[in-house]
XYZ file of C-alpha atoms in Angstrom:
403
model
C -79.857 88.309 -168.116
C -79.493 86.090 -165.211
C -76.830 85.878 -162.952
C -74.300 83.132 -163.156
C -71.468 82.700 -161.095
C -68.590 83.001 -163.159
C -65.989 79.937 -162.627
C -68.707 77.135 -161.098
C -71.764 76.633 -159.271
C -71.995 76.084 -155.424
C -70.603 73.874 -153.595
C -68.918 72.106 -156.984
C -67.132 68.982 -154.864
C -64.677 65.977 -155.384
C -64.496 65.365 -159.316
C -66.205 68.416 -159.710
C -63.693 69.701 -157.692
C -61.128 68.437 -160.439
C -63.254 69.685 -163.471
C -66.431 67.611 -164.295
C -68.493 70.212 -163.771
C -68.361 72.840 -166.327
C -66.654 76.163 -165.546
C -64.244 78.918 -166.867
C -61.396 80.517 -165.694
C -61.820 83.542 -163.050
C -58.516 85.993 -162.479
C -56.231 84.317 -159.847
C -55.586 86.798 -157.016
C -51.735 88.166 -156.620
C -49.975 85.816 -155.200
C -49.248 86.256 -151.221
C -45.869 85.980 -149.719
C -45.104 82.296 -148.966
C -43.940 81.633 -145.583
C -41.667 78.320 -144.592
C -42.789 75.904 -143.172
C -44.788 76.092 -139.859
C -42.609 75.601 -136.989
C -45.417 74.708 -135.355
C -45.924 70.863 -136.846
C -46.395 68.576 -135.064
C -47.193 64.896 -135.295
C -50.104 62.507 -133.821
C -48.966 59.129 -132.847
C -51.285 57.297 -134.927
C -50.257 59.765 -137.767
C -46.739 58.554 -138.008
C -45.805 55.439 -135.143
C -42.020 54.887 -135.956
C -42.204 59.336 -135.695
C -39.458 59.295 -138.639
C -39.241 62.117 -141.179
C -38.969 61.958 -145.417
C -35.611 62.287 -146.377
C -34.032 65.627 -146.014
C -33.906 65.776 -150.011
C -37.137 64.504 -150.481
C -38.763 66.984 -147.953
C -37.135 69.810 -150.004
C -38.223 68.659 -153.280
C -41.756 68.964 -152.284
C -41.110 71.969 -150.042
C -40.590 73.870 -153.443
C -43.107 72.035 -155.630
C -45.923 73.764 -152.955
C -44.606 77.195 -153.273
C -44.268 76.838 -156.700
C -48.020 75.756 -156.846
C -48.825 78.414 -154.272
C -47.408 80.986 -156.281
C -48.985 80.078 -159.840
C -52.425 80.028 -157.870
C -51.908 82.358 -155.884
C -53.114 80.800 -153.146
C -52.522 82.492 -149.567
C -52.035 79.344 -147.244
C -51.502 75.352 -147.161
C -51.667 72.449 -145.017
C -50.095 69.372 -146.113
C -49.609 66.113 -144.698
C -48.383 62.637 -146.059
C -47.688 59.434 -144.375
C -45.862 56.760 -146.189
C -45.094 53.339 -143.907
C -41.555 52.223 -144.415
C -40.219 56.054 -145.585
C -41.923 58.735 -143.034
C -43.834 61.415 -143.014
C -44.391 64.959 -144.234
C -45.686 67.587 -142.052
C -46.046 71.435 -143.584
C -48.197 74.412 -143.016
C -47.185 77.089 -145.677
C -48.445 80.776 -146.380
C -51.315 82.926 -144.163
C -54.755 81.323 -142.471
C -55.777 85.591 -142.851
C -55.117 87.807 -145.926
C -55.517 91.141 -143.580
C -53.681 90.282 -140.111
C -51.224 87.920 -142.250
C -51.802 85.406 -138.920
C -49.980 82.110 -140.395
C -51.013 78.895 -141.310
C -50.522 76.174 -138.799
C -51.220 72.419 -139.468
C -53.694 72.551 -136.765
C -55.593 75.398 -138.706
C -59.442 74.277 -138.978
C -61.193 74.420 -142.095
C -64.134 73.576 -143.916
C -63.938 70.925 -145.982
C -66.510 70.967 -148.601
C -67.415 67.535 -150.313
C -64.994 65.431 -147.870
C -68.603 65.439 -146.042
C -70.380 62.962 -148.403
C -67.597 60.219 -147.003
C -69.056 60.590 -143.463
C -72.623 61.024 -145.216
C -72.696 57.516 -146.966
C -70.206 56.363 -144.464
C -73.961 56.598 -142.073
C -76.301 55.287 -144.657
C -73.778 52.577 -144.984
C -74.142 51.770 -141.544
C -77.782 51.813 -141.520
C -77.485 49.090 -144.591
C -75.148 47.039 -141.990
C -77.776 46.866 -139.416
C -80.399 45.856 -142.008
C -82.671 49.260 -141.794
C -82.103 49.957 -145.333
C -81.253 48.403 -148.211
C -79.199 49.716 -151.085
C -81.587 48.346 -154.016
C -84.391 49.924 -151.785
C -86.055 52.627 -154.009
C -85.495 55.979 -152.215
C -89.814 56.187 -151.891
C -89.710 53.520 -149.318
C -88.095 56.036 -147.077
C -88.579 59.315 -148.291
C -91.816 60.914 -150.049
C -92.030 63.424 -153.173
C -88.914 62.199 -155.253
C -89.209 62.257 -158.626
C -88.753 58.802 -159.919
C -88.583 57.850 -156.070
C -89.785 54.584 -156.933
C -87.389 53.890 -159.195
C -84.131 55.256 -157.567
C -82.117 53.020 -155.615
C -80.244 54.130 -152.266
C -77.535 52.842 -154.167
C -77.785 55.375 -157.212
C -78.074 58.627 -155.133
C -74.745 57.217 -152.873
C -72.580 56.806 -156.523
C -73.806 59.409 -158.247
C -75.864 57.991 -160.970
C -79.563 58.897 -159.831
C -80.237 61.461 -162.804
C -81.813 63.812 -160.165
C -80.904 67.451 -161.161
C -78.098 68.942 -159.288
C -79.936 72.074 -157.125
C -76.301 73.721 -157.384
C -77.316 74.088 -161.459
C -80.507 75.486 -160.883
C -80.864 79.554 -161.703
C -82.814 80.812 -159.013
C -80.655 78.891 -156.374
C -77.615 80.342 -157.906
C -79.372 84.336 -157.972
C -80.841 83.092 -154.171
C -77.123 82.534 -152.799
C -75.532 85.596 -154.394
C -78.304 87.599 -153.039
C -77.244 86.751 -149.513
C -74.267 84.424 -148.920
C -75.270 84.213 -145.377
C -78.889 82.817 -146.072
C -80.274 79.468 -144.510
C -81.250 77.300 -146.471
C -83.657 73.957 -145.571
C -82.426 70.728 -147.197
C -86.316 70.419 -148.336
C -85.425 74.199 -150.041
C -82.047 72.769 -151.527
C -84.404 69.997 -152.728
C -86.874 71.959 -154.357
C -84.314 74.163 -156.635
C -83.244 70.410 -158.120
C -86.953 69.353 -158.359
C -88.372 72.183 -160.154
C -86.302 70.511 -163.395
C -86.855 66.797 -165.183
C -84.757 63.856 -164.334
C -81.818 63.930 -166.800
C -81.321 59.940 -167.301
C -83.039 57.182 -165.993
C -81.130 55.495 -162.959
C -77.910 53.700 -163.214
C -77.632 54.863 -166.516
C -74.707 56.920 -166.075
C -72.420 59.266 -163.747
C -73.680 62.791 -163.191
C -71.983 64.234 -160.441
C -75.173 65.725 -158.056
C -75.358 67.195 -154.561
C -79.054 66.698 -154.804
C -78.050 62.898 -153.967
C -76.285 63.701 -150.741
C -79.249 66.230 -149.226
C -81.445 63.014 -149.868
C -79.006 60.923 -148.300
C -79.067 63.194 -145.100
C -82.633 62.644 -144.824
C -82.532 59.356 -145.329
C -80.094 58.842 -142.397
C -82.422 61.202 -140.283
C -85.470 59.675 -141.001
C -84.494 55.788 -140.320
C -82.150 56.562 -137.310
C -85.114 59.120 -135.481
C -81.849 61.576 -135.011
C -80.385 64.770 -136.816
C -77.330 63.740 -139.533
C -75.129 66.216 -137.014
C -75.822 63.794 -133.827
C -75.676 60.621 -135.977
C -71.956 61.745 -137.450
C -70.936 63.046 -133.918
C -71.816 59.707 -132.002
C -71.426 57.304 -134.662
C -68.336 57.962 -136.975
C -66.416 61.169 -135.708
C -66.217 59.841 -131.967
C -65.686 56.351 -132.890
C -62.896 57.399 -135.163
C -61.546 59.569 -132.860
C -61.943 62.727 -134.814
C -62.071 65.625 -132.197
C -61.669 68.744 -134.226
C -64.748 67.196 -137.250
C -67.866 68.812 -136.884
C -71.448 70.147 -138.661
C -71.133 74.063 -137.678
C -74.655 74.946 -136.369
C -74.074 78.075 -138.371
C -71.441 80.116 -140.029
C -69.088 80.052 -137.185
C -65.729 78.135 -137.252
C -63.824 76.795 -134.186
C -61.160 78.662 -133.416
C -58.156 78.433 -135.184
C -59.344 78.829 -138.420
C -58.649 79.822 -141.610
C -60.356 82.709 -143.635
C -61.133 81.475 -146.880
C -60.966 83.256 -150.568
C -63.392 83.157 -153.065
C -64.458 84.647 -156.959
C -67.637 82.724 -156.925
C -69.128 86.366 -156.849
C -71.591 88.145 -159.274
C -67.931 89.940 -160.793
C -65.561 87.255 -160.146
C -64.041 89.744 -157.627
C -62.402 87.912 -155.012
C -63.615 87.817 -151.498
C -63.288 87.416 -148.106
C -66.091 84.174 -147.691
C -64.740 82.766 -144.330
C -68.886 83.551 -142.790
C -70.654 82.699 -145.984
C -73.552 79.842 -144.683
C -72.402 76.458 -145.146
C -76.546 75.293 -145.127
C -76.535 75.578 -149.260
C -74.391 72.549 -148.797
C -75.588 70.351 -145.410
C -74.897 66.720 -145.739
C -73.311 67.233 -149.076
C -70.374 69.506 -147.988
C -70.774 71.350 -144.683
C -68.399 69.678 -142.577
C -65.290 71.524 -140.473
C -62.026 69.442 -139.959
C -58.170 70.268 -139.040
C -55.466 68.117 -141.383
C -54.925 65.366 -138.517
C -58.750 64.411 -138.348
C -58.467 64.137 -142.127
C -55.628 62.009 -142.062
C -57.184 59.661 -140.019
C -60.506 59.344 -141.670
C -58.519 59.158 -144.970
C -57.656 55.804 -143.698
C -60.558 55.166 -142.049
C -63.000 55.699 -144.473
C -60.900 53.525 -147.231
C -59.702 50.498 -145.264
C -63.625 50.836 -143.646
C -62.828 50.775 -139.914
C -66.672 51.372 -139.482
C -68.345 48.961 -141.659
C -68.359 45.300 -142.431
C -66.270 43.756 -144.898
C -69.092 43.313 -147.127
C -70.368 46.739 -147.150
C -66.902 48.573 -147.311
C -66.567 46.093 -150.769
C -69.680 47.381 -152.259
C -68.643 50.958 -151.420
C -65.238 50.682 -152.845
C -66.477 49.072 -156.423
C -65.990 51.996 -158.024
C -67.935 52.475 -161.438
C -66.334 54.704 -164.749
C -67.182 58.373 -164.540
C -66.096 59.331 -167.773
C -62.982 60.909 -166.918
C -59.881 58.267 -167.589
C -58.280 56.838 -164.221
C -61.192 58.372 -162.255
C -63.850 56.243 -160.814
C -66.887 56.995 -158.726
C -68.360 54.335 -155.823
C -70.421 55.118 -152.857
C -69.574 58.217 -151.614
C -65.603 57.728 -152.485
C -63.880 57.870 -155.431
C -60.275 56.312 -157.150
C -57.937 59.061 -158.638
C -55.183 56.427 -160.228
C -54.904 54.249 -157.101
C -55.450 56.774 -154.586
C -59.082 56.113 -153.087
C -60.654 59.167 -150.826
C -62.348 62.308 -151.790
C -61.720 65.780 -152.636
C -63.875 68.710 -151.505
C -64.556 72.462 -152.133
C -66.896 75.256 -150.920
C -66.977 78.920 -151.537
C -62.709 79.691 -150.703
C -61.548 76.607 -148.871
C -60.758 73.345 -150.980
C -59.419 69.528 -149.478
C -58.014 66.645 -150.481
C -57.845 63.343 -148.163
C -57.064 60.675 -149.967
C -54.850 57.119 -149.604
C -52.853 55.041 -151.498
C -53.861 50.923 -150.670
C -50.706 49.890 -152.686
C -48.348 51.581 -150.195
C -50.562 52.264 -147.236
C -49.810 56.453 -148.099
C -52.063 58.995 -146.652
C -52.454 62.096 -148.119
C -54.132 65.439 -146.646
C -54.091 68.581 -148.736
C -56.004 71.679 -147.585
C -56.177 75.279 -148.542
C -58.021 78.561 -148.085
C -58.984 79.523 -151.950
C -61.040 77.968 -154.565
C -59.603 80.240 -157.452
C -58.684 78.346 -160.229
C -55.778 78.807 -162.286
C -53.653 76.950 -165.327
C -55.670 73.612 -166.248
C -56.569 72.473 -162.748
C -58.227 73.552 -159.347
C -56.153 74.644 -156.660
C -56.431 71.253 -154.965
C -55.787 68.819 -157.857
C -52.272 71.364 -158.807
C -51.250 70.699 -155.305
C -51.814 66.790 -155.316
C -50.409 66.376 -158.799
C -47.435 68.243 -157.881
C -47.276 65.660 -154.339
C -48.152 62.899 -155.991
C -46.085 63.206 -159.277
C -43.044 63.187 -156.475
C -43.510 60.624 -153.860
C -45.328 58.328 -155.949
C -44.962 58.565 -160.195
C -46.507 55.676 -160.778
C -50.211 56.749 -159.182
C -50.473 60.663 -159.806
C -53.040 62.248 -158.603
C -54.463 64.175 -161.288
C -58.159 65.057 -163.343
C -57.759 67.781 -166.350
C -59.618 70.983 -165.551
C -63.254 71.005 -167.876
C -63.024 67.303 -168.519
């Protein structure tokens, strides 16, 4: 028999994240002692202006609603931080960055943040359509050679999801590859190759098929027009424009210190493990990425008001097309969970959340060092339902695990 990984494939990101990829249930660790909150939050300026606080009540309310969640999933540490104009802010770090030393979680913690890439991703190809070098009706062939049904898939299909390429995450001998050696390299053209090896499963624009095949495309595409790697274009075109000092494309498997160890059962025996040094290549331009919660919070905003594009682009990116799942729509490279617009990410024992609410100008960062799932959600969506179904009822954030 071949090996399957027993809750998900790789690198399973943003609705797949919140169950539209299919999966089963893996054995949540024990849960870890919760801690309080950090002592060490602290606030950026352009987090929170007027520097005021959530109500005393309200703060407590969602105090326990985490360790609640924390507890059910046993999940060993949290980050959380929400911005609402008009009522304040909410700034937590709960539970351990590290199992074995029990070192605590800080909100200034770094972390990788798994399909949260794909914003900065199509947030470049977006500003590569802005300066007229590509086009989004372009078929991907003009750029790029050797894609099945190149000349019939748009730029635009690959950035929303709806290219019918076959997602290399799916593929068997990627999956036995990985477990082989977590720490392997991959090449995006190797990534490519596991997704190639299998027909087209629709014909483009036909429907939404959540694929990280799209977004290794979409980092070549953004390599081969500019003439520069994706990890110089994001560094000198959207992370230091935006300000975002602690976002960056690990050249390996090392993380910046502080960070957080992350905790994993996408193993051969659904044991959990210790996947902090696992190789973030199986993922590249689709989920690689390394952030800290402030970062996040700013491109949250960012990335959904579209600070870095021009009005018409950011319109096109935020028409968000039906994914199947009710309340959940897909657009390019961003999605809209009731309201809230953003993504979510996820890879091997970290998962994120950055989303925000246009309605009420709310930002919302969520991140965490364990992908186990348990009850009827991720780890992520329990935590933002629980958030969400508090500070704002009438726009949960929420996608049914195995829809």
């Amino acid at each position: 028999m071949r090996r399957r990984f027993p809750a998900r494939t790789l690198a399973a990101t943003a609705l797949a994240v919140a169950g539209l990829l299919p999966m089963t249930l893996g054995a949540a660790p024990a849960a870890v002692p919760v801690t309080g909150p950090a002592a060490t939050a602290t606030a950026d300026a352009r987090d929170a202006p007027d520097g005021r606080e959530l109500s005393p009540e309200l703060q407590a309310r969602l105090d326990e609603a985490i360790r609640q969640v924390m507890r059910q999933a046993g999940i060993p540490g949290v980050q959380v931080g929400l911005w609402i104009p008009g009522q304040g802010r909410y700034l937590r770090a709960f539970g351990v960055a590290e199992k074995e030393t029990g070192a605590p979680m800080t909100d200034r913690t770094n972390m990788r943040i798994g399909s949260e890439t794909k914003t900065f991703t199509a947030t470049a190809v977006l500003q590569l359509v802005d300066e007229g070098l590509v086009g989004l009706d372009d078929p991907i062939a003009k750029y790029l050679g050797g894609v099945p049904g190149g000349e019939e898939i748009r730029v635009r299909d690959l950035l929303d999801m709806r290219s019918g390429l076959f997602p290399y995450t799916d593929d068997d001998d990627f999956i036995d590859a990985f477990l082989d050696d977590p720490h392997r390299v991959f090449t995006p053209e190797e990534l490519l190759a596991y997704g190639y090896r299998h027909p087209n499963e629709f014909e483009p624009g036909a429907r939404f098929r959540y694929s990280n095949t799209n977004y290794i495309l979409l980092g070549l595409l953004v390599e081969r027009v500019s003439g520069r790697s994706i990890e110089a274009f994001v560094h000198d075109r959207i992370t230091g424009p935006s300000g975002l000092r602690h976002t960056l494309f690990p050249q390996g498997t090392e993380l910046p210190e502080p960070y957080a160890h992350g905790y994993t059962d996408r193993t051969p025996t659904g044991t959990v493990t210790d996947s902090t040094h696992w190789s973030p290549s199986s993922a590249w331009a689709a989920g690689a990425l390394v952030s800290d919660l402030h970062d996040l919070a700013r491109w949250a905003r960012d990335v959904a008001t579209g600070t870095l594009l021009s009005p018409g682009t950011q319109a096109q990116r935020l028409d968000v097309l039906p994914t199947g799942v009710t309340g959940a729509g897909y657009g390019l490279g961003i999605f809209d969970i009731n309201g809230w617009t953003g993504h979510a990410g996820s890879l091997f024992g970290y998962q994120s959340l950055a989303v925000y609410l246009p309605e009420q100008r709310a930002t919302l960062v969520v991140l965490l060092n364990s992908d186990v799932v348990a009850g009827d959600a991720e780890p992520s969506t329990l935590l933002g339902r629980a958030i969400t179904g508090i500070v704002t009822p009438d726009h949960v954030y929420d996608i049914p695990l195995g829809r």
